[in-house]
Every structure is written in C-alpha cells, then in structure tokens.
Tab-separated table of C-alpha atoms and ligand atoms in Angstrom:
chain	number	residue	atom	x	y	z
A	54	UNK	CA	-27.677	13.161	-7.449
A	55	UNK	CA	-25.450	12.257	-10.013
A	56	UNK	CA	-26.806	9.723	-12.779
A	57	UNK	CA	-25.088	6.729	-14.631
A	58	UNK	CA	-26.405	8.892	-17.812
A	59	UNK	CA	-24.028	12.012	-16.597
A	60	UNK	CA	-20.714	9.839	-15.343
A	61	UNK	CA	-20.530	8.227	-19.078
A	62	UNK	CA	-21.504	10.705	-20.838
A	63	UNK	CA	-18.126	12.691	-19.903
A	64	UNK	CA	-15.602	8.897	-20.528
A	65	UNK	CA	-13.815	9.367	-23.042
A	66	UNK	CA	-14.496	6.790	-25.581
A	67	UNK	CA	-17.456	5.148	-23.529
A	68	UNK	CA	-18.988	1.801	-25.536
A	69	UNK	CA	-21.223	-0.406	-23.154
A	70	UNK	CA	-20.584	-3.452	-25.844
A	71	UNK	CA	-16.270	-3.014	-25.674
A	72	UNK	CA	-16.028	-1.676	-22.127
A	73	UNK	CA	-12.515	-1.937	-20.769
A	74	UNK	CA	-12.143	-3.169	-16.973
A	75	UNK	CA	-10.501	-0.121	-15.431
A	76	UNK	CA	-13.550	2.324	-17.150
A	77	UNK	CA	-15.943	0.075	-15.804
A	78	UNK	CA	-14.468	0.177	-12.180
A	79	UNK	CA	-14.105	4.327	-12.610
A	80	UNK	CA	-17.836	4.490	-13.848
A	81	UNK	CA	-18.649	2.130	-10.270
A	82	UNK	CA	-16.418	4.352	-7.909
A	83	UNK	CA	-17.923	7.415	-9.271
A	84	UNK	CA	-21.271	6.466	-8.698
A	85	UNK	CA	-20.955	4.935	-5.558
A	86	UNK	CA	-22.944	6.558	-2.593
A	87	UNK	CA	-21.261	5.531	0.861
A	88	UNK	CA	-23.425	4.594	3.792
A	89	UNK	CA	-23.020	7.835	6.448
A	90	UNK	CA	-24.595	6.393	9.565
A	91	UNK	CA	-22.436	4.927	12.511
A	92	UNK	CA	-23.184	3.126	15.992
A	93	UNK	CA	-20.974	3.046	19.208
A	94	UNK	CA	-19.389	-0.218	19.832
A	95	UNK	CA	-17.002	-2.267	22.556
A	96	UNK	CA	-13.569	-2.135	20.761
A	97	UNK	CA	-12.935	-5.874	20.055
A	98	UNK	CA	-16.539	-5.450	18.176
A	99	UNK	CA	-15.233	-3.110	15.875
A	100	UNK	CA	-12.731	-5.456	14.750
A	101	UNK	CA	-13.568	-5.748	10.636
A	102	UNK	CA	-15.529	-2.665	10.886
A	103	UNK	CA	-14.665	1.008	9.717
A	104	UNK	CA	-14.477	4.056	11.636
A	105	UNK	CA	-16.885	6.134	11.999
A	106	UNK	CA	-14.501	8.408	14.186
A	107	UNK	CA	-11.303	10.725	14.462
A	108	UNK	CA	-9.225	9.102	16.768
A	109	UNK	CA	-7.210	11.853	18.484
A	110	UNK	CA	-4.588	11.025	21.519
A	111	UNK	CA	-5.800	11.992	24.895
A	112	UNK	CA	-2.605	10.474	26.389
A	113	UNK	CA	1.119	10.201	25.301
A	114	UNK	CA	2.047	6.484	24.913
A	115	UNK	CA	4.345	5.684	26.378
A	116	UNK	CA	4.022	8.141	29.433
A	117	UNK	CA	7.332	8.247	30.309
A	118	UNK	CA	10.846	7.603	28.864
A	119	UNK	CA	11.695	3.986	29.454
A	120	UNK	CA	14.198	1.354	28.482
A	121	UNK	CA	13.980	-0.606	25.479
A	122	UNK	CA	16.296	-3.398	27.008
A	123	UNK	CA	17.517	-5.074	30.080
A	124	UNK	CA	20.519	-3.464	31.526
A	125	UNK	CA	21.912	-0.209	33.365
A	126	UNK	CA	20.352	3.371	33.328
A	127	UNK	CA	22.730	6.116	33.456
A	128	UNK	CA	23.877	9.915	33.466
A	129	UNK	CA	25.641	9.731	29.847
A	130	UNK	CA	27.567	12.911	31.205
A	131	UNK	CA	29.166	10.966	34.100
A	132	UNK	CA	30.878	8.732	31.641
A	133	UNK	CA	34.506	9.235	30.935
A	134	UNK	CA	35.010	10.686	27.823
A	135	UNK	CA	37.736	7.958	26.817
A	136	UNK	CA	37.764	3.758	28.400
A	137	UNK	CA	35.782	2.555	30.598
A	138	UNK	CA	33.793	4.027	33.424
A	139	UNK	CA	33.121	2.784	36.485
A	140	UNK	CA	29.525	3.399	38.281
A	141	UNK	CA	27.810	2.373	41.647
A	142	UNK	CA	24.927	0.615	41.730
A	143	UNK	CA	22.276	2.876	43.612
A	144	UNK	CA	19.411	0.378	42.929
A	145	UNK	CA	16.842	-1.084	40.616
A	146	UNK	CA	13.576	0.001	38.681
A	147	UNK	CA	11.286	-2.956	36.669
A	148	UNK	CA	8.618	-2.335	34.468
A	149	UNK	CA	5.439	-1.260	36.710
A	150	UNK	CA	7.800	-0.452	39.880
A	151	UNK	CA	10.094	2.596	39.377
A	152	UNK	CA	13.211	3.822	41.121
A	153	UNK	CA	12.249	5.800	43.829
A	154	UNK	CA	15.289	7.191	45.079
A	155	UNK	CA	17.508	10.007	43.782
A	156	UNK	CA	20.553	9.202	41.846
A	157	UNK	CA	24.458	10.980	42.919
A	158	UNK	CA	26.941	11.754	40.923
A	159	UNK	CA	28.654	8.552	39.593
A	160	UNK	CA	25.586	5.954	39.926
A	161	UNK	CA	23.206	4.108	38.012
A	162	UNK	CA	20.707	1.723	38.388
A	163	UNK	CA	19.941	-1.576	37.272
A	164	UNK	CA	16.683	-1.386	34.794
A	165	UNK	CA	14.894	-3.727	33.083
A	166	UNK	CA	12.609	-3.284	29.298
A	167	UNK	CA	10.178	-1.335	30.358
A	168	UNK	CA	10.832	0.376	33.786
A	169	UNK	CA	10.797	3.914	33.332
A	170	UNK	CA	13.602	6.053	33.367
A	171	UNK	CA	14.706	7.218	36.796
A	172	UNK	CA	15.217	10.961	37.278
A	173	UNK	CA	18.690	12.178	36.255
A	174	UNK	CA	19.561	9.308	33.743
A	175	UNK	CA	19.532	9.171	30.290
A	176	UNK	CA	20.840	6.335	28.911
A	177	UNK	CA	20.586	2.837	29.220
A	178	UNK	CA	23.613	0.032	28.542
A	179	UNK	CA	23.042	-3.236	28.000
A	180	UNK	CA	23.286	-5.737	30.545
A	181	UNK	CA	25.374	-8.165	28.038
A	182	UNK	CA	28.379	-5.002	27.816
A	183	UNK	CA	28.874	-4.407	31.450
A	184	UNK	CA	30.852	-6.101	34.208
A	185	UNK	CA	29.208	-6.419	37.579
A	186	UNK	CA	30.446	-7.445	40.891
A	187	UNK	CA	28.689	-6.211	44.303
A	188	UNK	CA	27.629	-2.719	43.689
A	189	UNK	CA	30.417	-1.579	41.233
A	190	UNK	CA	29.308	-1.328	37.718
A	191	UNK	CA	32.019	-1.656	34.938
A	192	UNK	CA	30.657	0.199	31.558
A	193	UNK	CA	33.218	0.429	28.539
A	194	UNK	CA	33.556	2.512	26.388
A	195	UNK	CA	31.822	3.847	23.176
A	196	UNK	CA	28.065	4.215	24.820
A	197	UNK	CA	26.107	6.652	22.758
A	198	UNK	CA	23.852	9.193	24.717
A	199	UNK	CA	20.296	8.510	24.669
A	200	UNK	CA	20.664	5.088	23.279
A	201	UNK	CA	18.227	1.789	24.379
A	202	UNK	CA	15.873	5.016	26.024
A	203	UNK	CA	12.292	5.189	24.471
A	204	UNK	CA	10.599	8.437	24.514
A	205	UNK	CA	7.550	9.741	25.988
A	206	UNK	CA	4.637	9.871	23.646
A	207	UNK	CA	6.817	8.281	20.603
A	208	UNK	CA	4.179	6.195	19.612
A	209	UNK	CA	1.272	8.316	20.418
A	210	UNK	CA	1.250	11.891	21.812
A	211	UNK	CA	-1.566	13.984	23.164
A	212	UNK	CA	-3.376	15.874	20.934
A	213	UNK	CA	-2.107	14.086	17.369
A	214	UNK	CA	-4.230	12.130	14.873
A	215	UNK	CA	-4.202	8.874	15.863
A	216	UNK	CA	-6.652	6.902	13.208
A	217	UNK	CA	-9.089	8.245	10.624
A	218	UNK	CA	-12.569	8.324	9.517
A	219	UNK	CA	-13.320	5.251	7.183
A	220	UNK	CA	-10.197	3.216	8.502
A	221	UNK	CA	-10.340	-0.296	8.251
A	222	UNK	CA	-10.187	-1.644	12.033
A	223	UNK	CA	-7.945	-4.909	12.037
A	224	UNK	CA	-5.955	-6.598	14.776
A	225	UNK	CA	-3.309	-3.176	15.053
A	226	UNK	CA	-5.774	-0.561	15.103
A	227	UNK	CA	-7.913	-2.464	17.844
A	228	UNK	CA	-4.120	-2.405	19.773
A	229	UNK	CA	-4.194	0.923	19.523
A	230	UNK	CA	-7.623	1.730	20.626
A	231	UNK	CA	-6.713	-0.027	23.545
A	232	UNK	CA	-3.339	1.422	24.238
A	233	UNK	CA	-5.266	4.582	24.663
A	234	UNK	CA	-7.665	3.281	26.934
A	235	UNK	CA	-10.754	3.711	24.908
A	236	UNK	CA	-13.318	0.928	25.870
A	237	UNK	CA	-16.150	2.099	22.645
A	238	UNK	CA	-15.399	3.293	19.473
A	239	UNK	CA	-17.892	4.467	16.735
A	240	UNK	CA	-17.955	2.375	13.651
A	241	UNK	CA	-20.103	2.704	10.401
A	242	UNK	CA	-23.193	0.465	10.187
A	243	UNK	CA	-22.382	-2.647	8.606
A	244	UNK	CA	-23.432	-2.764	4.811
A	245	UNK	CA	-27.014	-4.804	4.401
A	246	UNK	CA	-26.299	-6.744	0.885
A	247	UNK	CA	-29.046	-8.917	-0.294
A	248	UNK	CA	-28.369	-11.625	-3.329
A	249	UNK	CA	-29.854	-14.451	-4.947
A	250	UNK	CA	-29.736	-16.379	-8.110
A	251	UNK	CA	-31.588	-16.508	-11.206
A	252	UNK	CA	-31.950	-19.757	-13.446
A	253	UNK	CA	-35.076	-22.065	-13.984
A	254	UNK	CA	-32.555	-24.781	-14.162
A	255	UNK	CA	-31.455	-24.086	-10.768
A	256	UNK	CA	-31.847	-26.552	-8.202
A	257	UNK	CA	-31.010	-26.078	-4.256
A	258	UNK	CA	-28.965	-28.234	-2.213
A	259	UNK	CA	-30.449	-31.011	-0.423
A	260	UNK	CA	-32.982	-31.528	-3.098
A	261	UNK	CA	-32.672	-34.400	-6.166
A	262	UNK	CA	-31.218	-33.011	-9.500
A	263	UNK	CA	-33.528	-33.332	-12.339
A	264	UNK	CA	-32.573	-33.963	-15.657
A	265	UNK	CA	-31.121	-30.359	-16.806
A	266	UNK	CA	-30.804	-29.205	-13.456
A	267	UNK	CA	-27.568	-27.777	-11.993
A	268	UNK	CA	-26.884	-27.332	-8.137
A	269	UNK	CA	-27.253	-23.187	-7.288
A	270	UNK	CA	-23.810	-23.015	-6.216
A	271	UNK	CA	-23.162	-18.792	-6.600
A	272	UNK	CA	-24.948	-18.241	-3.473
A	273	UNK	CA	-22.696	-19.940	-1.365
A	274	UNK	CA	-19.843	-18.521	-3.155
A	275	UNK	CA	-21.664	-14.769	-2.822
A	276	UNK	CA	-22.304	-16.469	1.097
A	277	UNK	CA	-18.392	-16.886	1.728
A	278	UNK	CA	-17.365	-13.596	-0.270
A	279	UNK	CA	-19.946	-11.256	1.103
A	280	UNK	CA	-19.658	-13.010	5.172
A	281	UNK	CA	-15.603	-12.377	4.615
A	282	UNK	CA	-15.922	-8.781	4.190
A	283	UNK	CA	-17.808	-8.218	7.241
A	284	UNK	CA	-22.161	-7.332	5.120
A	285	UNK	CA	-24.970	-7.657	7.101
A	286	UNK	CA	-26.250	-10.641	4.344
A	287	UNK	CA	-29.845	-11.313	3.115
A	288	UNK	CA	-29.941	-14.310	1.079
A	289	UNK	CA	-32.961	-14.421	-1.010
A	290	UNK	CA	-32.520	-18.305	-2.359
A	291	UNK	CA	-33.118	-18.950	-6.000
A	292	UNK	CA	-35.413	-16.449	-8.282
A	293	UNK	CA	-37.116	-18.543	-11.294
A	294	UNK	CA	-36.763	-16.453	-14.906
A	295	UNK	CA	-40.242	-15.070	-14.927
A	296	UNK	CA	-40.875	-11.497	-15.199
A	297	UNK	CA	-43.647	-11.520	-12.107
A	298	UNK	CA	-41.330	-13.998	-9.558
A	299	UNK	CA	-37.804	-10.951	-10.663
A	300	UNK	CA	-40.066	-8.333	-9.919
A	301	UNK	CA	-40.596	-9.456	-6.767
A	302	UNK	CA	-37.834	-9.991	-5.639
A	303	UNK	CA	-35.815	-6.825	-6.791
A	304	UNK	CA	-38.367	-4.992	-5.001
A	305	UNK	CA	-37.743	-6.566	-2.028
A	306	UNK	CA	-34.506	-6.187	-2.553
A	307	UNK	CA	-34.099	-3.124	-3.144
A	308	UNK	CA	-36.477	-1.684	-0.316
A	309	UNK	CA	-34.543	-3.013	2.169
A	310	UNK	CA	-30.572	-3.286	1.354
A	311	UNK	CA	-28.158	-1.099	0.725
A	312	UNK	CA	-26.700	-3.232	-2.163
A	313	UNK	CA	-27.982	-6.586	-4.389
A	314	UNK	CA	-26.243	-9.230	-6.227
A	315	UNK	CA	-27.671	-11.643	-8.277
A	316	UNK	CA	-26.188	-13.698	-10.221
A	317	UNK	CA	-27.238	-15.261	-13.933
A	318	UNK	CA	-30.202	-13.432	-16.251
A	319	UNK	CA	-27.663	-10.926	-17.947
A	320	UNK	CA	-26.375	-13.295	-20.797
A	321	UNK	CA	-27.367	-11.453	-24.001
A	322	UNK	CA	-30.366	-14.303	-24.553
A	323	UNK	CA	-31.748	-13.695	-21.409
A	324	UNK	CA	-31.100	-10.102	-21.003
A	325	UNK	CA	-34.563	-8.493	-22.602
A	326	UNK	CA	-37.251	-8.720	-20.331
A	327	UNK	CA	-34.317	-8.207	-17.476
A	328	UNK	CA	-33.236	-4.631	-19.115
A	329	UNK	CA	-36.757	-3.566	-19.409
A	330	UNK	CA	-37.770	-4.390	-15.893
A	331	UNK	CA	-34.740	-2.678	-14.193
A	332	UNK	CA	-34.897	0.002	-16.670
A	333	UNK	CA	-38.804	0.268	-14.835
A	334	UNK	CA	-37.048	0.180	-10.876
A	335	UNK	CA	-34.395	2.669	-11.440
A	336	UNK	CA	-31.541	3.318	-13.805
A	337	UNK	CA	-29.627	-0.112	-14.510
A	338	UNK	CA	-27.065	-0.500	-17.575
A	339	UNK	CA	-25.603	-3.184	-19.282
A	340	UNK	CA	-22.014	-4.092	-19.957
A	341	UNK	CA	-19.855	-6.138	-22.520
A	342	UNK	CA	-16.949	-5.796	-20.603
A	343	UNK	CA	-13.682	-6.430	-22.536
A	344	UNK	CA	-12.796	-9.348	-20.009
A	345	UNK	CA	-12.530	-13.531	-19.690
A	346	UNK	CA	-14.141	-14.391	-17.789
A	347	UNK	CA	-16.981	-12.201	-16.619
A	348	UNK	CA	-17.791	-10.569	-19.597
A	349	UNK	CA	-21.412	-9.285	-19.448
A	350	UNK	CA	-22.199	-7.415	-16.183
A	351	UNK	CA	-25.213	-4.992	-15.158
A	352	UNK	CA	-24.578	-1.760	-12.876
A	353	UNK	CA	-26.836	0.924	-11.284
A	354	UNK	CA	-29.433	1.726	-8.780
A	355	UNK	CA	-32.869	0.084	-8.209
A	356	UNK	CA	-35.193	1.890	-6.084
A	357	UNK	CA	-38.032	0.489	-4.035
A	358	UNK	CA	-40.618	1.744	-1.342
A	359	UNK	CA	-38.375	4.966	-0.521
A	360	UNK	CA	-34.880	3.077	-0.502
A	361	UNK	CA	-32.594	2.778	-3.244
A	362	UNK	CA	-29.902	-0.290	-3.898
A	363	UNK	CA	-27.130	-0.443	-5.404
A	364	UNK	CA	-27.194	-3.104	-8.064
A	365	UNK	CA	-24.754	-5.641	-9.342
A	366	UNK	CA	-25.997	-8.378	-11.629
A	367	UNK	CA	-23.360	-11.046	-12.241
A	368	UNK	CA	-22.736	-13.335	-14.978
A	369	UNK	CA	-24.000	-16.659	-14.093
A	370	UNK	CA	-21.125	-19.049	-14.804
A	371	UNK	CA	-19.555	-19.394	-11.314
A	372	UNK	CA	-15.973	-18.283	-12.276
A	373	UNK	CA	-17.102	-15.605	-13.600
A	374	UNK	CA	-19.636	-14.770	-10.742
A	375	UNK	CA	-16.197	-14.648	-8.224
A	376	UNK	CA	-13.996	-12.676	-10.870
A	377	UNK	CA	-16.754	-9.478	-11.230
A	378	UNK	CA	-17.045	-9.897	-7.375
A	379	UNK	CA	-13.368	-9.532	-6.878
A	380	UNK	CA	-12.380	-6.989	-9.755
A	381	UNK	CA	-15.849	-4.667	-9.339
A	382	UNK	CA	-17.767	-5.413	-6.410
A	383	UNK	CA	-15.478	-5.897	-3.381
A	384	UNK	CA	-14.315	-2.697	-3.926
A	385	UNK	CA	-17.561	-1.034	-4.024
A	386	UNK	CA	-18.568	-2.819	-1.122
A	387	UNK	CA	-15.888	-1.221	0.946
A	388	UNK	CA	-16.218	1.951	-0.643
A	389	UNK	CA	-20.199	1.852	0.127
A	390	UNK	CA	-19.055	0.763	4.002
A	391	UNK	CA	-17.410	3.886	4.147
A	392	UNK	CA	-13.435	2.912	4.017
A	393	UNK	CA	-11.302	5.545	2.377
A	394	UNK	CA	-8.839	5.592	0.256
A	395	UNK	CA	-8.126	3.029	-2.254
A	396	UNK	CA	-9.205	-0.341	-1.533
A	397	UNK	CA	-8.314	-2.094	-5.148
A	398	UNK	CA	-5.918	-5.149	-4.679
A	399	UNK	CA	-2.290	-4.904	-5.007
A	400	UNK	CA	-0.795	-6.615	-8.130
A	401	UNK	CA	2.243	-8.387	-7.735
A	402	UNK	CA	5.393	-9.246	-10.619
A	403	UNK	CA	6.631	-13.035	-10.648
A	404	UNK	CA	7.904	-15.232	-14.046
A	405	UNK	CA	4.984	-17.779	-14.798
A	406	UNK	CA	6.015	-21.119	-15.884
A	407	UNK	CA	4.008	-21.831	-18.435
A	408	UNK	CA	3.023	-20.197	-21.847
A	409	UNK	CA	-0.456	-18.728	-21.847
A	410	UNK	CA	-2.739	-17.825	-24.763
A	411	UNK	CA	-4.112	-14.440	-25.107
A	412	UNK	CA	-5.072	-11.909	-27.560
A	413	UNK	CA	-4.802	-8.448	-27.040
A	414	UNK	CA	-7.847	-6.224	-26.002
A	415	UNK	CA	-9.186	-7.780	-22.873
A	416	UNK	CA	-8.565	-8.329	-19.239
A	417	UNK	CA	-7.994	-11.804	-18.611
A	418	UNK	CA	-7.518	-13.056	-15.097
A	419	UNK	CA	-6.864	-16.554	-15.316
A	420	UNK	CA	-6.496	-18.814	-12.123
A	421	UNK	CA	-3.035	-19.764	-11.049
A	422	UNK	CA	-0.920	-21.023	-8.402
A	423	UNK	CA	1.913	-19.039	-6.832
A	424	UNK	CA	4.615	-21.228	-5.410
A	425	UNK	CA	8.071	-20.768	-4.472
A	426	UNK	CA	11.019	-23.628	-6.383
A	427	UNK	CA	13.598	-24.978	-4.720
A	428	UNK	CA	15.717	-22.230	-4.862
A	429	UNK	CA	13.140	-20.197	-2.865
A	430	UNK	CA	12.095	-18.023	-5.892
A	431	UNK	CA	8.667	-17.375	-6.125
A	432	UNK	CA	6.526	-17.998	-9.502
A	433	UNK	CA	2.993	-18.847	-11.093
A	434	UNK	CA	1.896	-21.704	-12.967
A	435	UNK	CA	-1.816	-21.817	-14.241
A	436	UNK	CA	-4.778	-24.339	-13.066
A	437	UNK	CA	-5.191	-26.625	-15.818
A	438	UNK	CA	-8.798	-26.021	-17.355
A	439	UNK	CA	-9.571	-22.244	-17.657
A	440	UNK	CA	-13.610	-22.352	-18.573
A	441	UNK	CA	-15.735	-19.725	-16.671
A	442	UNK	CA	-17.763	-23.114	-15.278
A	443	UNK	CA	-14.619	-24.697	-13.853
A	444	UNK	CA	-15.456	-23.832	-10.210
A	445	UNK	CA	-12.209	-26.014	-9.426
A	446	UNK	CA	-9.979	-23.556	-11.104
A	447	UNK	CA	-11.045	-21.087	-8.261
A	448	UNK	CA	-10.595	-23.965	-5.230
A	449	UNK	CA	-7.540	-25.013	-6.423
A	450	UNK	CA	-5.796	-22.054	-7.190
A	451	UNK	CA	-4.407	-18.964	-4.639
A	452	UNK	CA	-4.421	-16.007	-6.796
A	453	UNK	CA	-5.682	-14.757	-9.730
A	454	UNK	CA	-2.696	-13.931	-12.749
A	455	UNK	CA	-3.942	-10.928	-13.994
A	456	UNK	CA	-2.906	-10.640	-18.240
A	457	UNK	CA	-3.382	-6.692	-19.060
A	458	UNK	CA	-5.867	-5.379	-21.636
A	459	UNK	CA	-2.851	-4.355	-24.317
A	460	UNK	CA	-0.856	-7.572	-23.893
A	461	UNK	CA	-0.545	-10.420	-26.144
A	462	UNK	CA	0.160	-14.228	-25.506
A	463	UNK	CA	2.745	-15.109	-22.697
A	464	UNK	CA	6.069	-16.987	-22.817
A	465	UNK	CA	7.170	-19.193	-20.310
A	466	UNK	CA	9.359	-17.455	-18.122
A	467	UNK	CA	8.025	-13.900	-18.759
A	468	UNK	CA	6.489	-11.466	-15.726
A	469	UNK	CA	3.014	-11.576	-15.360
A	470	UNK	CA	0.814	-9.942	-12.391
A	471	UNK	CA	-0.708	-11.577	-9.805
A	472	UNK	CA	-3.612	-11.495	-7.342
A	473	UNK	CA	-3.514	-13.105	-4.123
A	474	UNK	CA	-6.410	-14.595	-2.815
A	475	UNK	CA	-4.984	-14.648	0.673
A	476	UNK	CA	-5.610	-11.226	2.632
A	477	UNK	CA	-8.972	-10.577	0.637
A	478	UNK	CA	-11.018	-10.127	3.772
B	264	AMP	P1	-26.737	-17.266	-17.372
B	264	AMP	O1	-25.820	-16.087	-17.224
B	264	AMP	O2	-27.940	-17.141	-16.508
B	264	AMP	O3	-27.043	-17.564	-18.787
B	264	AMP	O4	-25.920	-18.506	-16.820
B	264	AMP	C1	-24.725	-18.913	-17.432
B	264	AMP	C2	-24.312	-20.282	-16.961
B	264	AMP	O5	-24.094	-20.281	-15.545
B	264	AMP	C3	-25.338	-21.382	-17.183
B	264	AMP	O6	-24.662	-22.548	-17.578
B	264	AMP	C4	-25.959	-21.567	-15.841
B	264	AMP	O7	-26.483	-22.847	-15.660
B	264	AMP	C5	-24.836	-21.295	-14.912
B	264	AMP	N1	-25.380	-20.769	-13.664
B	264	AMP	C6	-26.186	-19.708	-13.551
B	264	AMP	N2	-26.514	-19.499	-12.280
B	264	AMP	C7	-25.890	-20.458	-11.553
B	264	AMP	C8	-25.838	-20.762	-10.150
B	264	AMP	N3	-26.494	-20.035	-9.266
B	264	AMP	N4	-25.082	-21.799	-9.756
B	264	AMP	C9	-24.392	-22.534	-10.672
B	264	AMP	N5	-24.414	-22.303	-11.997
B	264	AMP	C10	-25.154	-21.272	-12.435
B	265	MG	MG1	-29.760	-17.980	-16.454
C-alpha cells in the first residue's frame, strides 16, 4: 500500500503550509483506494449507480433495416435514372407489422417510421415528395439510394462494447440496458460515508440557541451534497472538542465507512490535540491550501477495528465546508465508488460584469451568478458579500467563478471560469 509519506515525497515542490489546489487534488487521486465489490440489481435501480459490468451486445439494435420516416419503400434500381418514376403500390408495412408479400419489378410499398424494410427495397421517399392517387405512386426525381433506411445493428451490434466498468448509469445508459433486454445489471456497492461536526459552540436544530451558540448547519449541507451523489450516509450529529468524545467517534467512524467528513477542528488553534490523535488512528496530514475560501484541510486514512476510512476534515466555516467538498471531495467520492475516468467539473469561459479583487497565488472560487442579458449573451456577476460564513452566497448563487492560482485582480468585462452548480449530481 502506498503511503501519503511516499506520494509527496516524489511532488515536486511539496509545502503542506503553501499547497496549491491542483497538487492537493493529485496527492487525493493518487491515494485514493476504490471500493471493488458489486451487487446485481433491477435496471431502473441502478440508475445513479456505477457499473460493476462490461456491457457487451447480445443483439443488434435495431434488428432489421427500417425507415426513419413516413413514406414509400423502394428498389432504388427501379428508378429512372433521369425525372420522375412512376411505381405501384403493392401494399403497406407499420412499425410492429411487416410487409409480408414479395415485391415485382416496378412496386413499392407504403411504410411508416419504424416498419422494417420489406425484402427487395432499399430506400425509402418521403411521403411529403410523392404524388399518390389509387395504387400509382409518382416519385421525382433526385432520390438518393439508401436514404431515410436505418441499418441493422447501427446503434448496437452483437458482440461490441456496449458500456464500461465504472460508468456512471444515468437516464441514457438505463435506455440502453433496456434496449438490450437486460432486466439486472451489476453495479458497485454504494459508498458508506459517515460525517459529523465538531464545535462546542454547536447547537442542533430544534433546540434554543445559547448565548455563543451557532445552529450546526454543515451537516445538512454534507446531508444534501453527500444524498445527491448517490453514499450510503451515516450521520453522526455533533462531536464536542474533547479529545475522549473525537476519539470516539473517529473510531466509529472509521470501523465502519468507507469514507468520513467532518467538518470544523482543523483551524490552526484547534488543530493540536486533532493532529496528534489522527496521527494515533492512521496517517492523517494537514494542509494550508493556497485557496479562499477553504484554506486549511486534513487528508488521509484512519483505521479502526480492521477497516480503514478515508478521511476528509473540512474547514468549519460553511462556505468553505461546500467549496473543499466540491473542489476535493466529490471527486474522490466518485473515484472511491468506482467511476472511471475523470470526474473533475468542467470549467466554462464567460465576461463577468463586475471587477473582482484578487492577488495572485491562490485559488479563489468566489460565488456568482451566471445569467444571460438581453441580447441572449451569457455572463457572471458575483453575490454581494464573499466571507467563508456567508452561507447565502452559496443559496443565492448557481456556480462557482473560479479565479486561477497565477491571476491577478479582474476587470469588468474580462473572461473568467465558471462552475455550474447545476448537473453536480
Ligand atoms: P473551526 O474551523 O472549527 O474553527 O470553525 C470555523 C468557523 O465555522 C467558526 O465560526 C464556527 O463557529 C463555524 N462552524 C464550525 N462548524 C460549524 C457547523 N457545523 N455549522 C455552522 N458553523 C460552523
Ligand atoms: Mg471548531
């Protein structure tokens, strides 16, 4: 097994105190050990799970040349080479009830999306370009062979890959299952991802603030982020800052999930007796990262009674609890479900309308909202107050606009990337 020791100890440049966000997120991928064990399910169960399967084609979809439109089948062949051409109508095929007789010289038949192609036709003319009356069929000229025909197995054909092991199943993929007649499917085990928070001036919901006291609000947040991408979630409530009560719980923890969260406790002032007792469960280490917000983070593996955890401990300040999620633990997540291939969110160009300050050296991913003006171009204006406790900033905004490590302040007008929240599952 590979340890955190070994993957920084060959980074270039390496400095827990200034780490930069894309080392940070190569030091998580390469440590990342991906759950291996799958379970047979009903298809539309597997929807928002990964495959745990090669899907290979047992059948060619579809089985049999048919027409992509309403119209006339034909022999191109029996078309006169210049004007139009005129056929007799020999009959009619529909989708699910096929032409069953055998078409002469000169004839076509009337066939509608779907129907498959009778024998001895290959072509198929619209029904808007012809002119019918009784059984004589007028077709003009200029009819290209082959045309409006859909081929056997051109979607799917026997014996070629059809989906992957470690695809993400979504609403196409379950189409497809089905278009092959599968009924079960293998999927990976869904991801078991305890979390709780850590404050002593945290104070559930339901119960009367004290003076001091803040509501625990990252667990719901951790709730909504971890339900949306489809964990098995244990939600361990609210850990008090004592040595004993942390203990505890990241035994717990990690005995029994594949990954935790928890959130608060890695602040510089609170991160001592933290450090030590991780350092005492498995091999846990602590990062500046060169970001706003989210800048101290913890990373590793915490083992307990045989199992071992990943482990994530968050900043506390909510932003900055759902900015690490999004830049370094949503990822892992998937990656630690099993999806292949590269999971990291795509980062889109539009002007922003407003000047933003920034200093070079750090990722910042400030909140903004991407909107299209009235001459349907699309661009980003920040959400007023940026602090890393402005929960609102998150609510009211739809994507993160994401200001690179080397760049300096913004003008209005200029590119900058965004993030969209929509589509993070
Ligand atoms: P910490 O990282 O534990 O020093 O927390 C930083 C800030 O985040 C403090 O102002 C905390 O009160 C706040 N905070 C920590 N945990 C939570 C939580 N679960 N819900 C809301 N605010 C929190
Ligand atoms: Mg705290």
């Amino acid at each position: 097994m590979t340890t955190l020791q070994q993957i920084t100890s060959c980074m270039d440049a390496y400095d827990p105190d200034a780490l930069a966000v894309d080392q940070a997120r190569a030091v998580v991928r390469a440590f990342l050990t991906p759950v291996a064990t799958s379970e047979r399910v009903a298809v539309r169960s597997a929807l928002g799970r990964v495959l745990g399967e090669d899907i290979v084609s047992t059948l060619d979809v579809p089985a049999h040349d048919n027409s992509a439109m309403d119209g006339y089948a034909l022999l191109h062949a029996d078309l006169a080479p210049q004007g139009e051409t005129v056929l007799r109508l020999a009959g009619s095929a529909y989708a699910g009830r096929q032409f069953e007789g055998k078409l002469g010289k000169g004839e076509c038949v009337r066939i509608m999306t779907g129907a498959v192609m009778p024998e001895g036709t290959d072509t198929v003319v619209i029904q808007e370009l012809v002119q019918a009356a009784g059984d004589s069929v007028c077709i003009p000229a200029g009819q290209k062979r082959g045309q409006n025909r859909r081929l056997a197995g051109e979607d799917l054909a026997v014996g070629k890959p059809v989906l992957r092991t470690g695809s993400a199943v979504g609403p196409a993929q379950l189409g497809l299952l089905a278009s092959l007649g599968l009924a079960e499917v293998a999927v990976r085990r869904r991801l078991r991802v305890a979390f709780f928070s850590t404050g002593d001036e945290l104070c559930s919901v339901g119960t009367q603030l004290a003076p001091g006291e803040v509501y625990d609000s990252n667990r719901y947040t951790l709730y909504g982020m971890l339900s949306r991408l489809g964990c098995d979630i244990i939600d361990m409530g609210v850990v008090r800052d004592d040595p004993a009560s942390l203990e505890h719980a990241l035994r717990t923890a990690a005995a029994d999930a594949d990954a935790v969260i928890t959130s608060g406790g890695v602040s510089v002032g609170e991160a001592d007796f933290i450090r030590e007792l991780l350092a005492r469960l498995g091999e846990v280490v602590f990062w500046k990262i060169a970001m706003k917000p989210g800048r101290p983070m913890a990373f590793g593996k915490i083992e307990h009674a045989g199992n071992a955890a990943h482990f994530f401990g968050l900043p506390g300040n909510p932003v900055a609890v759902m900015v690490t999620f999004y830049q370094f633990v949503r990822e892992a997540l998937l990656a630690l479900s099993g999806r292949s291939g590269d999971c990291t969110l795509p980062l889109l160009q539009v002007p922003c309308t407003a000047a933003i300050r920034k200093n070079p050296g750090r990722t910042e991913f400030q909140r903004g909202t991407l909107a299209r003006d009235a001459q349907g171009l699309w661009s980003v204006s920040p959400t007023g107050a940026q602090g890393s406790g402005v929960l609102r900033s998150m609510s009211e905004a739809n994507c993160f606009i994401v200001i690179e490590h080397a760049r300096g302040p913004v003008k209005p007008g200029e590119a900058v990337q965004v993030q969209l929240f929509d589509g993070l599952i």
